[in-house]
Amino acid sequence: VQLQASGGGLVQAGGSLRLSCAVSGLTFSTYIMGWFRQAPGKEREFVASVSHSGPGKYYADSVKGRFTISRDNVKSTAYLQMNSLKLDDTAVYYCAASRSTYSSVRGYDYWGQGTLVTVSS
């Protein structure tokens, strides 16, 4: 199983980035997909998740209204569109796949390697 996250980079505050997570080795449409992030010195935290077929979407309060999660079950890829980025959004972002959990770090079965997002002033 491989989850390949990409799309991170350096962006100014107020800017946008789109992260992608390409998945292989599992039946993508049977997994909940989530995005998490971990800032230096902090624990990994939930950002957003999307249900198997896409209609159910859940967000951390800190990103509601700014981030949008989506998925393409034909391409086996999940996305995280990040708008109005803030300095506090700086972190390594991880995508993950779960059979049953939406927001619990421990409930995810497979993880990608992470992609760094740095928001500058």
PDB file of C-alpha atoms in Angstrom:
ATOM      1  CA  VAL A   1       0.000   0.000   0.000  1.00  0.00           C
ATOM      2  CA  GLN A   2       1.326   3.433  -0.931  1.00  0.00           C
ATOM      3  CA  LEU A   3       0.008   6.896  -0.210  1.00  0.00           C
ATOM      4  CA  GLN A   4       1.974   9.584  -2.015  1.00  0.00           C
ATOM      5  CA  ALA A   5       1.296  13.113  -0.818  1.00  0.00           C
ATOM      6  CA  SER A   6       2.396  16.061  -2.919  1.00  0.00           C
ATOM      7  CA  GLY A   7       1.718  19.745  -3.479  1.00  0.00           C
ATOM      8  CA  GLY A   8       3.330  21.279  -0.439  1.00  0.00           C
ATOM      9  CA  GLY A   9       5.594  24.283  -0.619  1.00  0.00           C
ATOM     10  CA  LEU A  10       6.235  27.834   0.490  1.00  0.00           C
ATOM     11  CA  VAL A  11       3.342  30.281   0.261  1.00  0.00           C
ATOM     12  CA  GLN A  12       2.623  33.720   1.634  1.00  0.00           C
ATOM     13  CA  ALA A  13      -0.086  34.236   4.199  1.00  0.00           C
ATOM     14  CA  GLY A  14      -3.424  34.586   2.471  1.00  0.00           C
ATOM     15  CA  GLY A  15      -2.346  32.384  -0.405  1.00  0.00           C
ATOM     16  CA  SER A  16      -3.521  28.963  -1.542  1.00  0.00           C
ATOM     17  CA  LEU A  17      -2.142  25.492  -2.090  1.00  0.00           C
ATOM     18  CA  ARG A  18      -3.663  22.248  -3.264  1.00  0.00           C
ATOM     19  CA  LEU A  19      -2.381  19.002  -1.829  1.00  0.00           C
ATOM     20  CA  SER A  20      -2.846  15.664  -3.567  1.00  0.00           C
ATOM     21  CA  CYS A  21      -2.636  12.137  -2.238  1.00  0.00           C
ATOM     22  CA  ALA A  22      -2.284   9.377  -4.798  1.00  0.00           C
ATOM     23  CA  VAL A  23      -3.146   5.954  -3.394  1.00  0.00           C
ATOM     24  CA  SER A  24      -2.268   2.489  -4.659  1.00  0.00           C
ATOM     25  CA  GLY A  25      -2.398  -1.041  -3.324  1.00  0.00           C
ATOM     26  CA  LEU A  26      -5.848  -0.888  -1.752  1.00  0.00           C
ATOM     27  CA  THR A  27      -9.451  -0.541  -2.880  1.00  0.00           C
ATOM     28  CA  PHE A  28      -9.583   3.226  -2.633  1.00  0.00           C
ATOM     29  CA  SER A  29     -13.362   3.581  -2.681  1.00  0.00           C
ATOM     30  CA  THR A  30     -13.729   1.467   0.456  1.00  0.00           C
ATOM     31  CA  TYR A  31     -11.604   3.763   2.623  1.00  0.00           C
ATOM     32  CA  ILE A  32     -12.256   7.026   4.370  1.00  0.00           C
ATOM     33  CA  MET A  33      -9.521   9.489   3.437  1.00  0.00           C
ATOM     34  CA  GLY A  34      -8.137  11.999   5.866  1.00  0.00           C
ATOM     35  CA  TRP A  35      -5.600  14.782   6.091  1.00  0.00           C
ATOM     36  CA  PHE A  36      -3.626  15.458   9.243  1.00  0.00           C
ATOM     37  CA  ARG A  37      -0.828  17.856  10.064  1.00  0.00           C
ATOM     38  CA  GLN A  38       2.018  18.095  12.490  1.00  0.00           C
ATOM     39  CA  ALA A  39       3.800  21.312  13.358  1.00  0.00           C
ATOM     40  CA  PRO A  40       7.252  21.316  14.993  1.00  0.00           C
ATOM     41  CA  GLY A  41       6.990  20.363  18.639  1.00  0.00           C
ATOM     42  CA  LYS A  42       3.306  19.546  18.413  1.00  0.00           C
ATOM     43  CA  GLU A  43       1.256  16.398  18.137  1.00  0.00           C
ATOM     44  CA  ARG A  44      -0.265  15.286  14.877  1.00  0.00           C
ATOM     45  CA  GLU A  45      -3.763  16.714  14.527  1.00  0.00           C
ATOM     46  CA  PHE A  46      -6.810  16.082  12.406  1.00  0.00           C
ATOM     47  CA  VAL A  47      -7.464  18.509   9.558  1.00  0.00           C
ATOM     48  CA  ALA A  48     -10.182  17.029   7.352  1.00  0.00           C
ATOM     49  CA  SER A  49     -11.702  13.768   6.170  1.00  0.00           C
ATOM     50  CA  VAL A  50     -14.046  12.582   3.472  1.00  0.00           C
ATOM     51  CA  SER A  51     -16.329   9.572   3.352  1.00  0.00           C
ATOM     52  CA  HIS A  52     -15.935   6.649   0.969  1.00  0.00           C
ATOM     53  CA  SER A  53     -17.991   8.088  -1.864  1.00  0.00           C
ATOM     54  CA  GLY A  54     -17.429  11.735  -1.061  1.00  0.00           C
ATOM     55  CA  PRO A  55     -20.570  13.399   0.333  1.00  0.00           C
ATOM     56  CA  GLY A  56     -19.530  13.271   3.971  1.00  0.00           C
ATOM     57  CA  LYS A  57     -16.853  15.848   4.756  1.00  0.00           C
ATOM     58  CA  TYR A  58     -15.515  16.779   8.158  1.00  0.00           C
ATOM     59  CA  TYR A  59     -13.174  19.559   9.209  1.00  0.00           C
ATOM     60  CA  ALA A  60     -11.257  20.756  12.206  1.00  0.00           C
ATOM     61  CA  ASP A  61     -12.649  24.028  13.504  1.00  0.00           C
ATOM     62  CA  SER A  62      -9.362  25.749  12.726  1.00  0.00           C
ATOM     63  CA  VAL A  63      -9.725  25.148   8.973  1.00  0.00           C
ATOM     64  CA  LYS A  64     -13.479  25.317   8.414  1.00  0.00           C
ATOM     65  CA  GLY A  65     -14.386  27.718   5.647  1.00  0.00           C
ATOM     66  CA  ARG A  66     -10.799  27.819   4.355  1.00  0.00           C
ATOM     67  CA  PHE A  67      -9.943  24.212   3.453  1.00  0.00           C
ATOM     68  CA  THR A  68     -11.876  21.827   1.227  1.00  0.00           C
ATOM     69  CA  ILE A  69     -11.322  18.104   1.050  1.00  0.00           C
ATOM     70  CA  SER A  70     -12.346  16.041  -1.970  1.00  0.00           C
ATOM     71  CA  ARG A  71     -11.625  12.741  -3.627  1.00  0.00           C
ATOM     72  CA  ASP A  72     -11.671  11.139  -7.051  1.00  0.00           C
ATOM     73  CA  ASN A  73     -12.378   7.427  -6.765  1.00  0.00           C
ATOM     74  CA  VAL A  74     -11.549   6.864 -10.430  1.00  0.00           C
ATOM     75  CA  LYS A  75      -8.073   8.319  -9.990  1.00  0.00           C
ATOM     76  CA  SER A  76      -7.657   6.932  -6.433  1.00  0.00           C
ATOM     77  CA  THR A  77      -6.619  10.362  -5.301  1.00  0.00           C
ATOM     78  CA  ALA A  78      -7.629  12.624  -2.439  1.00  0.00           C
ATOM     79  CA  TYR A  79      -7.169  16.380  -2.398  1.00  0.00           C
ATOM     80  CA  LEU A  80      -6.963  19.192   0.097  1.00  0.00           C
ATOM     81  CA  GLN A  81      -7.565  22.680  -1.247  1.00  0.00           C
ATOM     82  CA  MET A  82      -6.181  25.204   1.215  1.00  0.00           C
ATOM     83  CA  ASN A  83      -7.174  28.838   0.880  1.00  0.00           C
ATOM     84  CA  SER A  84      -6.543  31.912   3.031  1.00  0.00           C
ATOM     85  CA  LEU A  85      -3.517  30.251   4.545  1.00  0.00           C
ATOM     86  CA  LYS A  86      -2.283  31.483   7.880  1.00  0.00           C
ATOM     87  CA  LEU A  87       1.096  31.280   9.606  1.00  0.00           C
ATOM     88  CA  ASP A  88      -0.395  28.694  11.989  1.00  0.00           C
ATOM     89  CA  ASP A  89      -1.071  26.383   9.053  1.00  0.00           C
ATOM     90  CA  THR A  90       2.655  25.728   8.716  1.00  0.00           C
ATOM     91  CA  ALA A  91       3.189  21.990   9.224  1.00  0.00           C
ATOM     92  CA  VAL A  92       3.917  18.701   7.573  1.00  0.00           C
ATOM     93  CA  TYR A  93       0.656  17.478   6.077  1.00  0.00           C
ATOM     94  CA  TYR A  94      -0.109  13.771   5.942  1.00  0.00           C
ATOM     95  CA  CYS A  95      -2.789  11.908   4.085  1.00  0.00           C
ATOM     96  CA  ALA A  96      -4.161   8.712   5.544  1.00  0.00           C
ATOM     97  CA  ALA A  97      -6.700   5.983   4.858  1.00  0.00           C
ATOM     98  CA  SER A  98      -9.125   4.468   7.337  1.00  0.00           C
ATOM     99  CA  ARG A  99     -11.713   1.711   7.203  1.00  0.00           C
ATOM    100  CA  SER A 100     -13.974   3.295   9.802  1.00  0.00           C
ATOM    101  CA  THR A 101     -12.656   6.402  11.554  1.00  0.00           C
ATOM    102  CA  TYR A 102     -13.031  10.016  10.502  1.00  0.00           C
ATOM    103  CA  SER A 103     -10.926  12.094  12.885  1.00  0.00           C
ATOM    104  CA  SER A 104      -8.915   9.863  15.212  1.00  0.00           C
ATOM    105  CA  VAL A 105      -5.217   9.600  14.413  1.00  0.00           C
ATOM    106  CA  ARG A 106      -5.122   6.114  15.900  1.00  0.00           C
ATOM    107  CA  GLY A 107      -7.982   4.951  13.736  1.00  0.00           C
ATOM    108  CA  TYR A 108      -6.147   5.339  10.447  1.00  0.00           C
ATOM    109  CA  ASP A 109      -4.633   2.241   8.882  1.00  0.00           C
ATOM    110  CA  TYR A 110      -2.285   3.644   6.276  1.00  0.00           C
ATOM    111  CA  TRP A 111      -0.256   6.855   6.091  1.00  0.00           C
ATOM    112  CA  GLY A 112       1.591   8.785   3.453  1.00  0.00           C
ATOM    113  CA  GLN A 113       5.050  10.252   3.921  1.00  0.00           C
ATOM    114  CA  GLY A 114       3.958  13.848   4.416  1.00  0.00           C
ATOM    115  CA  THR A 115       4.428  17.059   2.482  1.00  0.00           C
ATOM    116  CA  LEU A 116       5.698  20.280   4.034  1.00  0.00           C
ATOM    117  CA  VAL A 117       3.590  23.431   3.900  1.00  0.00           C
ATOM    118  CA  THR A 118       5.300  26.611   4.992  1.00  0.00           C
ATOM    119  CA  VAL A 119       3.296  29.825   5.268  1.00  0.00           C
ATOM    120  CA  SER A 120       5.344  33.011   5.431  1.00  0.00           C
ATOM    121  CA  SER A 121       4.381  36.543   6.425  1.00  0.00           C
TER     122      SER A 121
END
